[in-house]
Short mmCIF file of N, CA and C in Angstrom, two decimals:
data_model
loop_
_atom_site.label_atom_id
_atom_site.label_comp_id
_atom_site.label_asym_id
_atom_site.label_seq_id
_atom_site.Cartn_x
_atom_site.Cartn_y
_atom_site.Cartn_z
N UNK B 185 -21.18 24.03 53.43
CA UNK B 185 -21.86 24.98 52.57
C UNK B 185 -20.87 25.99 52.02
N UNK B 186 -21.42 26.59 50.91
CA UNK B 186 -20.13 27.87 50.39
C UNK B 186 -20.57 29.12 50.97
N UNK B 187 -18.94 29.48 51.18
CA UNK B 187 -19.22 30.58 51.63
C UNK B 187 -19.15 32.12 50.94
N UNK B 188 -19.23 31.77 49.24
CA UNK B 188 -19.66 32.48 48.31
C UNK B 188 -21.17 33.18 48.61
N UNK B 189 -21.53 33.98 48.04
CA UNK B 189 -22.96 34.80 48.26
C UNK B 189 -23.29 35.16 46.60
N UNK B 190 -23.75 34.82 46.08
CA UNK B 190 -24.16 35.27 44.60
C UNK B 190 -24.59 36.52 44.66
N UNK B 191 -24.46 37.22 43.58
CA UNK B 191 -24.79 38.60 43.77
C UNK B 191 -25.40 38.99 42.28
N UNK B 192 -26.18 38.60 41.53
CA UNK B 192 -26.58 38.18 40.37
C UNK B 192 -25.66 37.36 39.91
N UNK B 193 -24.46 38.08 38.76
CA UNK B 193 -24.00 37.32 38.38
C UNK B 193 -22.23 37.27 38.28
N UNK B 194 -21.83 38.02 39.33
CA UNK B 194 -20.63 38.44 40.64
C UNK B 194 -20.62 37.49 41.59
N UNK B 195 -19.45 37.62 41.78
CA UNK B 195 -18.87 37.32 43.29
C UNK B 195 -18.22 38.20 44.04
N UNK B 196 -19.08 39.55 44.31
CA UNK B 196 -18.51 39.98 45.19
C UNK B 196 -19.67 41.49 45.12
N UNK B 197 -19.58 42.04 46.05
CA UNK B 197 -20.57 43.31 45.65
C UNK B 197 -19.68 44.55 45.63
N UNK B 198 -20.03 45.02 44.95
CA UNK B 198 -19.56 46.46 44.74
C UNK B 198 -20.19 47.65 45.34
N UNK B 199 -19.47 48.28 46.22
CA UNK B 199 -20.23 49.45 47.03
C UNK B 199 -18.88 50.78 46.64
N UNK B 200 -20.10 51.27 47.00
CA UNK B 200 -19.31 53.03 46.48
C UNK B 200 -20.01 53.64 47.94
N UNK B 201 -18.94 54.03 48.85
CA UNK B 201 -19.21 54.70 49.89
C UNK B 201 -19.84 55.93 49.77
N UNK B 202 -18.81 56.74 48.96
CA UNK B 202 -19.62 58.41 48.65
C UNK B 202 -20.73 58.02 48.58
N UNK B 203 -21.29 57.50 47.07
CA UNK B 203 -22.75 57.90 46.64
C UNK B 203 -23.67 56.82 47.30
N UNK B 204 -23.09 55.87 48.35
CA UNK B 204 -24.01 54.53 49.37
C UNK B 204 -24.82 53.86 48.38
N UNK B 205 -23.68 53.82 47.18
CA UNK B 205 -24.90 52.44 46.01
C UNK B 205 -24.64 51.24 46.74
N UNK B 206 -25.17 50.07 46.04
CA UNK B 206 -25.55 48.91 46.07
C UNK B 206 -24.93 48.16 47.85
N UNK B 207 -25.32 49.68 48.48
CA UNK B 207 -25.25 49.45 50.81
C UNK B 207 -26.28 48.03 50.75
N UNK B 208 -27.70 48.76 50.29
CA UNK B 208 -28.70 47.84 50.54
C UNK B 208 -28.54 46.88 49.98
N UNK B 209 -27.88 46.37 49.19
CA UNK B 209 -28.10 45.17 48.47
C UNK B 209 -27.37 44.43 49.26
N UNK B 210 -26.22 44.76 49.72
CA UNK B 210 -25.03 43.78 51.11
C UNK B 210 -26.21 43.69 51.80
N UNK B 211 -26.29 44.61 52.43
CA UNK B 211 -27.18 44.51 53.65
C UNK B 211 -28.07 43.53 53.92
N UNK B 212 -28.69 43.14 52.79
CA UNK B 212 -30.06 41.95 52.59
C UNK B 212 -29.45 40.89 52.33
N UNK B 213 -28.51 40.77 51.70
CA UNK B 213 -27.78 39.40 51.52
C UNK B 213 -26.96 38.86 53.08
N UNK B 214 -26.32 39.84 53.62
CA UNK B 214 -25.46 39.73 55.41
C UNK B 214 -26.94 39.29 55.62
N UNK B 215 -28.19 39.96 55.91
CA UNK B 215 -29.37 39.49 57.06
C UNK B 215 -29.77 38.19 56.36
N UNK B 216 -29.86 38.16 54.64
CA UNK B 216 -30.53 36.80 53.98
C UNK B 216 -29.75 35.43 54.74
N UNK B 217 -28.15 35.52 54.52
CA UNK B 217 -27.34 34.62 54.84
C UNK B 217 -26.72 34.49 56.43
N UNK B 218 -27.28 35.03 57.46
CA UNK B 218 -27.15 35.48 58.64
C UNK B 218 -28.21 34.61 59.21
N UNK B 219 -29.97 34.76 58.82
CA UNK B 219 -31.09 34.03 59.33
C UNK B 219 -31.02 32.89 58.79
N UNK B 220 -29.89 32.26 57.62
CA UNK B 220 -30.37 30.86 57.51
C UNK B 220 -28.99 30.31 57.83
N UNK B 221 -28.19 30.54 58.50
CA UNK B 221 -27.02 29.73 59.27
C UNK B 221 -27.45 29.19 60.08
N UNK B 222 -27.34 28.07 60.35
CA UNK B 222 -27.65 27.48 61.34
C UNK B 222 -26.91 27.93 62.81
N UNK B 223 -25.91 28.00 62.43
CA UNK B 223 -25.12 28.38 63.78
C UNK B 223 -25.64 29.63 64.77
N UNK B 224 -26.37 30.49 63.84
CA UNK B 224 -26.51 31.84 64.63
C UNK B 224 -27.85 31.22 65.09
N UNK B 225 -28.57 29.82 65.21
CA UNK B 225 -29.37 29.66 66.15
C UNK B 225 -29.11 28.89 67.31
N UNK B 226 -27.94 28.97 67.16
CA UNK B 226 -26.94 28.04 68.67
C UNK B 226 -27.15 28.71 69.46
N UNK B 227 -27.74 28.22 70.83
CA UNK B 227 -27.80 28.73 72.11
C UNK B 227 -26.25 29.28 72.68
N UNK B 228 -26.50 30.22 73.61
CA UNK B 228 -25.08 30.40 74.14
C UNK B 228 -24.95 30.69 75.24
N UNK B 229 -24.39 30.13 76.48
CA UNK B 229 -24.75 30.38 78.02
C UNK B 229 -24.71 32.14 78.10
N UNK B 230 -25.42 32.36 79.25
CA UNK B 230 -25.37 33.54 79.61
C UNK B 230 -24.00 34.00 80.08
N UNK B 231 -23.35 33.03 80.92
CA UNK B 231 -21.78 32.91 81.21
C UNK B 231 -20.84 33.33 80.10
N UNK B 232 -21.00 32.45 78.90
CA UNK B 232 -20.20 32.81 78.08
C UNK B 232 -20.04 34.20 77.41
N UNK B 233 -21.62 35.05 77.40
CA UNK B 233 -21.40 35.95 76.78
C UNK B 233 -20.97 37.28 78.01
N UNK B 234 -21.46 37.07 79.50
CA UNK B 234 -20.72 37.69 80.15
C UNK B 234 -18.91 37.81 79.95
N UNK B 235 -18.66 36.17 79.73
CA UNK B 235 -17.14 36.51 79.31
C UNK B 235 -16.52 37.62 78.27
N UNK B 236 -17.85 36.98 77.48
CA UNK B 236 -16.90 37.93 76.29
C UNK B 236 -17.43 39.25 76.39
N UNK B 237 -17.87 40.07 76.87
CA UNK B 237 -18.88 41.34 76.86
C UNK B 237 -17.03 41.52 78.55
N UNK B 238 -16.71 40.87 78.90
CA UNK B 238 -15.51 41.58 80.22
C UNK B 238 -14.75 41.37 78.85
N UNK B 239 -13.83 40.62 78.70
CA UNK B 239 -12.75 40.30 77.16
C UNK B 239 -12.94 41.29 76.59
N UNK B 240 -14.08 41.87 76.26
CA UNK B 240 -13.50 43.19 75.03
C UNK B 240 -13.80 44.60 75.74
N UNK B 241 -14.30 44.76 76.97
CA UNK B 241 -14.14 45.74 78.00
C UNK B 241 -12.80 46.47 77.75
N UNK B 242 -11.96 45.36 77.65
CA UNK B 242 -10.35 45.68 78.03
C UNK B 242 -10.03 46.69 76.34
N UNK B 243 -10.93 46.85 75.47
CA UNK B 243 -10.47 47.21 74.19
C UNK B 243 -10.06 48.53 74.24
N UNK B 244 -10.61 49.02 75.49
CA UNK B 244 -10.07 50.73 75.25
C UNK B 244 -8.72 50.83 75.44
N UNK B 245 -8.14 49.60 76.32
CA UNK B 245 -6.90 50.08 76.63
C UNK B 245 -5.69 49.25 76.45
N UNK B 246 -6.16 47.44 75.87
CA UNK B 246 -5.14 46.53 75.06
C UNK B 246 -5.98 46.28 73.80
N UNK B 247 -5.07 45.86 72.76
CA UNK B 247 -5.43 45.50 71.88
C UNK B 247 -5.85 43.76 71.52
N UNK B 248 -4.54 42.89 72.63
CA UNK B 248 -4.59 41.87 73.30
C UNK B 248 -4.51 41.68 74.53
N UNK B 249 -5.15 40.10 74.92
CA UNK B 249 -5.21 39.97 76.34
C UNK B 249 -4.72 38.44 76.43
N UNK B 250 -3.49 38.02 77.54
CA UNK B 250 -2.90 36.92 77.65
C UNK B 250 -3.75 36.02 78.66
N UNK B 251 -3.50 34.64 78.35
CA UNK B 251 -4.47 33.85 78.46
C UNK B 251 -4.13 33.44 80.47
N UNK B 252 -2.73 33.83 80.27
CA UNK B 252 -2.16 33.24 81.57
C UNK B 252 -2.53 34.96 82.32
N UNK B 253 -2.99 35.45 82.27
CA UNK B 253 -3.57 37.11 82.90
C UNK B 253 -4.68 36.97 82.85
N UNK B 254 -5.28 38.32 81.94
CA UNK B 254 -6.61 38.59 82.24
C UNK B 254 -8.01 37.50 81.41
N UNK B 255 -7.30 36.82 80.51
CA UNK B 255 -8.36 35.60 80.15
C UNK B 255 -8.55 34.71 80.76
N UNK B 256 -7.76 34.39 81.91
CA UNK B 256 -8.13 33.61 83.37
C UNK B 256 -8.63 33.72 83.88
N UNK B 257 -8.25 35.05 84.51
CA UNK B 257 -9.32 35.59 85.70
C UNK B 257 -10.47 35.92 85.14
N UNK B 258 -10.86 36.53 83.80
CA UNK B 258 -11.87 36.91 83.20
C UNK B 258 -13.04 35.49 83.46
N UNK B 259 -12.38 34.50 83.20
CA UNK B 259 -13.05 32.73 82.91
C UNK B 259 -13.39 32.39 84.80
N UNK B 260 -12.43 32.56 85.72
CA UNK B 260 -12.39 32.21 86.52
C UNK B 260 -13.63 33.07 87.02
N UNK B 261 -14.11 34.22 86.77
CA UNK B 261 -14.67 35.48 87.59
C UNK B 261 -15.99 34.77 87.41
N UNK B 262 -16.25 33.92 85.56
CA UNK B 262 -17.70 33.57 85.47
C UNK B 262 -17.98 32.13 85.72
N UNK B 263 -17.32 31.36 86.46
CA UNK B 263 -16.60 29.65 86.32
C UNK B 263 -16.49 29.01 85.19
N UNK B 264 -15.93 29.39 84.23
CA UNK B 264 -15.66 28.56 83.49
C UNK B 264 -14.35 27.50 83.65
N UNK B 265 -14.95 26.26 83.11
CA UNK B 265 -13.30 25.14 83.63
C UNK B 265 -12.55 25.87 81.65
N UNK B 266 -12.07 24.85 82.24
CA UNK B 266 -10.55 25.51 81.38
C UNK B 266 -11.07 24.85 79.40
N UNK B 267 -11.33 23.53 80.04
CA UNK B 267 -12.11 23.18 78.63
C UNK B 267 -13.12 23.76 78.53
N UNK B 268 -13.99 24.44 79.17
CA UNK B 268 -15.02 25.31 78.60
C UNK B 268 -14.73 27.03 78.33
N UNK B 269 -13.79 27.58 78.47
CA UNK B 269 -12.88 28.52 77.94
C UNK B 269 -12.96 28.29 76.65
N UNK B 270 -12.42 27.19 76.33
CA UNK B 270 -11.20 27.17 75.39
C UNK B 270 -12.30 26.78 74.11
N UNK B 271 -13.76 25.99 74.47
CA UNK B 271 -14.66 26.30 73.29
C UNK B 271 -15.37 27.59 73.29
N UNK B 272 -15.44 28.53 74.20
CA UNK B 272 -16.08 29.71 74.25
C UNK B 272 -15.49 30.52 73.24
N UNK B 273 -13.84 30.53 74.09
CA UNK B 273 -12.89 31.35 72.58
C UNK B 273 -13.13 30.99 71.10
N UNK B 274 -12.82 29.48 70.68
CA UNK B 274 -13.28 28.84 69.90
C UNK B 274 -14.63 29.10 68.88
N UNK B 275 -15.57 29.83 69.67
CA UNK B 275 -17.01 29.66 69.23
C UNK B 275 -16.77 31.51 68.85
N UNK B 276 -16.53 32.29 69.76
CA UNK B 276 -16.31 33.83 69.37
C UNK B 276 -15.33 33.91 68.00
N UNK B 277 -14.49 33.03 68.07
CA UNK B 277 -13.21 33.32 67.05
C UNK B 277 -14.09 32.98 65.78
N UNK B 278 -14.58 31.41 65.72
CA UNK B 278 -15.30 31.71 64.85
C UNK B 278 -16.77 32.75 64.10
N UNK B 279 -16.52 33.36 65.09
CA UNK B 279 -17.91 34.20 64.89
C UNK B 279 -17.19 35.85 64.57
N UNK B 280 -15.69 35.57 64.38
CA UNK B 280 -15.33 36.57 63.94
C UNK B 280 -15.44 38.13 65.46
N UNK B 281 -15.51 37.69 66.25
CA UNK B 281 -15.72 38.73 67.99
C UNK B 281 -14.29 39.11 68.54
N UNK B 282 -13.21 37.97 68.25
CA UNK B 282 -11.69 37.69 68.80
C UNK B 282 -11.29 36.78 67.77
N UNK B 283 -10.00 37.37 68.40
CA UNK B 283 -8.54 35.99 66.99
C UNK B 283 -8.08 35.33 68.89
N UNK B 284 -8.44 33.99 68.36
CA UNK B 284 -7.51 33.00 68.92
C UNK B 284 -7.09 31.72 68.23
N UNK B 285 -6.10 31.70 67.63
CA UNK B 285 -5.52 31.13 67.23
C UNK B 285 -5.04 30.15 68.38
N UNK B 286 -5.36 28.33 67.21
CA UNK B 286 -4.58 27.47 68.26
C UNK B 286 -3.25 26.17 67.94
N UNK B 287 -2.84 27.09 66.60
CA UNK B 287 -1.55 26.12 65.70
C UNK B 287 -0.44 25.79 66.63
N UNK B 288 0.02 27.06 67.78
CA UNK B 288 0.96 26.80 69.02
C UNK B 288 0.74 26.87 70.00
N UNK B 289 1.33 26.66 70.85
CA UNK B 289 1.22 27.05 72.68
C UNK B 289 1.43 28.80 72.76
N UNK B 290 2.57 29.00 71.92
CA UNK B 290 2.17 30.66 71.96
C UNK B 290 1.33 31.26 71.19
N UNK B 291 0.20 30.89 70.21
CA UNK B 291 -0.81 31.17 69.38
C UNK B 291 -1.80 31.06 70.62
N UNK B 292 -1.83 29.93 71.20
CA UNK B 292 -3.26 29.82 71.56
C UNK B 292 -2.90 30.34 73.26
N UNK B 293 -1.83 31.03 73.66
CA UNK B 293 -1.48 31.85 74.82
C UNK B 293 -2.09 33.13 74.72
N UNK B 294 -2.32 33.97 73.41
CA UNK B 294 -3.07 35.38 73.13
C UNK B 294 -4.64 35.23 72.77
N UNK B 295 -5.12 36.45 73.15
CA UNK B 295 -6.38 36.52 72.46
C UNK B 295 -6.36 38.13 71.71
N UNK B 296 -6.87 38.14 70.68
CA UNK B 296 -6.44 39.40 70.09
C UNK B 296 -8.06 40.19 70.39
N UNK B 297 -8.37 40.89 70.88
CA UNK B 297 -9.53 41.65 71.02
C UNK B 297 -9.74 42.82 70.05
N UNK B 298 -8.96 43.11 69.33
CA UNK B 298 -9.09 44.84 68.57
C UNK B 298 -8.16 43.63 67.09
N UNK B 299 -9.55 42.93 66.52
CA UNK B 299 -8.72 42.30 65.18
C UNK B 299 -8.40 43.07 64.06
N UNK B 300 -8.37 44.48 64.75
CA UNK B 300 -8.04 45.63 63.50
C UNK B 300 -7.17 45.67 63.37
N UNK B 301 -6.32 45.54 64.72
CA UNK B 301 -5.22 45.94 65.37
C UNK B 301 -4.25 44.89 64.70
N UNK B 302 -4.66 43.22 64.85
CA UNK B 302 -4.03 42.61 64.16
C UNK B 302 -3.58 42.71 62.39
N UNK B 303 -4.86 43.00 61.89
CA UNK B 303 -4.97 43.43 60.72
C UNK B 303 -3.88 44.32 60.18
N UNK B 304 -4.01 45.87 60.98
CA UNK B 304 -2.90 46.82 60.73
C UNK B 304 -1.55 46.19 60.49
N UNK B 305 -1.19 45.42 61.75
CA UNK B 305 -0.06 45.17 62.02
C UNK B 305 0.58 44.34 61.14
N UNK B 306 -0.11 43.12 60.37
CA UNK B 306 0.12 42.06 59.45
C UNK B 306 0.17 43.22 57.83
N UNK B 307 -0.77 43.69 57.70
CA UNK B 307 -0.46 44.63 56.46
C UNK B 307 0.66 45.50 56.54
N UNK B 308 1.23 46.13 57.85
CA UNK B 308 2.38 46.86 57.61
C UNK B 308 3.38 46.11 57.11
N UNK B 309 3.50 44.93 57.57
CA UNK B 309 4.48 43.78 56.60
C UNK B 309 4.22 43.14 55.50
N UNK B 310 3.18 42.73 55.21
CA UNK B 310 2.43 42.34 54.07
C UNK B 310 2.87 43.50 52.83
N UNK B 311 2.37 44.93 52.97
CA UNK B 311 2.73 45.54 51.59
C UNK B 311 3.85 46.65 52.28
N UNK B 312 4.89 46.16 52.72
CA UNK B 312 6.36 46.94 52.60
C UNK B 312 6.28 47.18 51.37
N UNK B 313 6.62 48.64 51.09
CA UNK B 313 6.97 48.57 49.77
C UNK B 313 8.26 48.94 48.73
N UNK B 314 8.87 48.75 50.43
CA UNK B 314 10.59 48.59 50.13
C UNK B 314 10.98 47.40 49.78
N UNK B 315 10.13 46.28 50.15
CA UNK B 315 10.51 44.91 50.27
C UNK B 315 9.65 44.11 49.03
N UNK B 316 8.33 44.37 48.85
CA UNK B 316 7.52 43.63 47.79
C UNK B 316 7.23 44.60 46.58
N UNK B 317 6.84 45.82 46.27
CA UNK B 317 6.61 46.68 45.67
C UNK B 317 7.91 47.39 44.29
N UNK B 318 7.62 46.80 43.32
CA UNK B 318 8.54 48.08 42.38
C UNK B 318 8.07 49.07 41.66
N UNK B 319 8.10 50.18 42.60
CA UNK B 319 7.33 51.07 41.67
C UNK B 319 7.62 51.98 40.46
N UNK B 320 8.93 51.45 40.16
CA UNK B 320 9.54 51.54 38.91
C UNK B 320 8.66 51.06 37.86
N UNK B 321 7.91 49.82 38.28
CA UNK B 321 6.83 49.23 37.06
C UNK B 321 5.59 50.04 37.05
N UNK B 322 5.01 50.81 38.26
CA UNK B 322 3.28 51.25 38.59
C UNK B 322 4.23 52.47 37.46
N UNK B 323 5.07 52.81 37.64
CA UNK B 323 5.42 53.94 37.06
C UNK B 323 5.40 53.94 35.31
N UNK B 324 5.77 53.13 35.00
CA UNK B 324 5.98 52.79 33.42
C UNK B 324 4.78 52.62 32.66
N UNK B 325 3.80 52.30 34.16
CA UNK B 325 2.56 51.63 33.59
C UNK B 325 1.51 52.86 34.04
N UNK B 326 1.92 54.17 34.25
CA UNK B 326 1.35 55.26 34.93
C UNK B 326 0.31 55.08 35.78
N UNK B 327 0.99 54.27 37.12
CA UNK B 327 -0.10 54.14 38.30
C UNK B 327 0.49 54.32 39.23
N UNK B 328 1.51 55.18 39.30
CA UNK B 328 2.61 55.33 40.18
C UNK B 328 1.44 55.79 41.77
N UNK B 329 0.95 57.30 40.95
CA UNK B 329 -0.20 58.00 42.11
C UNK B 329 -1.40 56.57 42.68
N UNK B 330 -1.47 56.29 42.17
CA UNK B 330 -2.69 55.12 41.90
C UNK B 330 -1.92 53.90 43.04
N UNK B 331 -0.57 53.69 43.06
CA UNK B 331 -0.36 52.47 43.90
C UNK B 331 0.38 53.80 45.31
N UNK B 332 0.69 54.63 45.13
CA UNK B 332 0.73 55.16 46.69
C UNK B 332 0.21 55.03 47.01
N UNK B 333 -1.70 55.61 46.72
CA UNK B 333 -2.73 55.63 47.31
C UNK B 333 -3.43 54.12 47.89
N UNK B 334 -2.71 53.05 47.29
CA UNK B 334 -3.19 51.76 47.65
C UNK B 334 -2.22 51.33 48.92
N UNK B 335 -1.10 51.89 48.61
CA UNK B 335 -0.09 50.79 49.65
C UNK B 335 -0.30 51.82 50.99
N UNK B 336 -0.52 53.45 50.84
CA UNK B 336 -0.84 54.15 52.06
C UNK B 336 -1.90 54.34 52.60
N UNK B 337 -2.61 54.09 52.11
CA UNK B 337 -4.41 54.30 52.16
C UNK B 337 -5.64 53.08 52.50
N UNK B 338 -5.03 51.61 51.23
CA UNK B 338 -5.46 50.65 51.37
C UNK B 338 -6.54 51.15 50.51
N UNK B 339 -6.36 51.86 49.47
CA UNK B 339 -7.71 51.85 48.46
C UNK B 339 -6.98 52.20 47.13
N UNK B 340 -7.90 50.91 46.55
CA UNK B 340 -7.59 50.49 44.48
C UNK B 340 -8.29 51.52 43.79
N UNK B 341 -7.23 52.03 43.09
CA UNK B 341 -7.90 52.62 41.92
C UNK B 341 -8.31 51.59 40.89
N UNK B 342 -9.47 51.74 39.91
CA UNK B 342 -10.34 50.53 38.90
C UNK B 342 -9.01 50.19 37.81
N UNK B 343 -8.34 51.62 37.97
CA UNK B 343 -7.46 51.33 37.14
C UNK B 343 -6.31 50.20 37.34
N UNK B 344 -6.03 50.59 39.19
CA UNK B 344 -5.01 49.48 39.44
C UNK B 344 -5.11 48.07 39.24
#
């Protein structure tokens, strides 16, 4: 299925935080496209969600948790075997709860619990703006103010 959402005649919705326009209109489309997934009517052991309800316990004080540490004992505490771990993670990751990545042995060694955290960290390299950025051009093109505020802030001016 796509994972587009029509929005009349957009792809994408436009919200304005200050004045909370078009909140409700996300809102009904997340619950519209939320009750007809099939997936969110997948049963899910009680085990599993004990796992993950200990897994993000740890958020106050890692951002990640290693698989050979506390995602063991975490699995071990509720019995999970090792192949039933490894679809639990699997099933949260896709549900967007944790990043576990499984392309390597050291990808699928982490679990990222605070995916903000990952987020931050990939954008501080992503828009260097010693490295990708000339703002010799935002400048010529008078958006100089306009791309600080994007590369420090993470918010577009309409203009940018």
């Amino acid at each position: 299925t796509s994972q587009i959402v029509a929005n009349e005649n957009l792809v994408f919705f436009s919200i304005d935080n200050k004045e909370r326009l078009n909140i409700q209109e996300l809102r009904k489309a997340i619950e519209h496209e939320a009750r007809n997934d099939p997936a969110m009517k997948q049963e899910v052991s009680i085990r599993w969600m004990a796992f993950l309800d200990d897994l993000l316990s740890h958020k106050s004080s890692k951002s990640y948790l290693t698989m050979n540490g506390d995602v063991n004992h975490v699995a071990n505490k509720f019995g999970l075997s090792r192949q039933e771990r490894y679809i639990a993670l699997g099933l949260f990751h896709e549900r967007g709860l944790i990043i576990h990545l499984t392309a390597t042995e050291t990808l699928r060694s982490i679990v990222v619990i605070k995916p903000q955290w990952l987020i931050d960290a990939l954008g501080k390299v992503i828009r260097d703006s010693t490295i990708h950025v000339d703002m010799a051009q935002y400048e010529r093109d008078g958006l100089k103010e306009d791309a600080k505020v994007m590369f420090n802030e993470g918010i577009a001016s309409r203009d940018l």
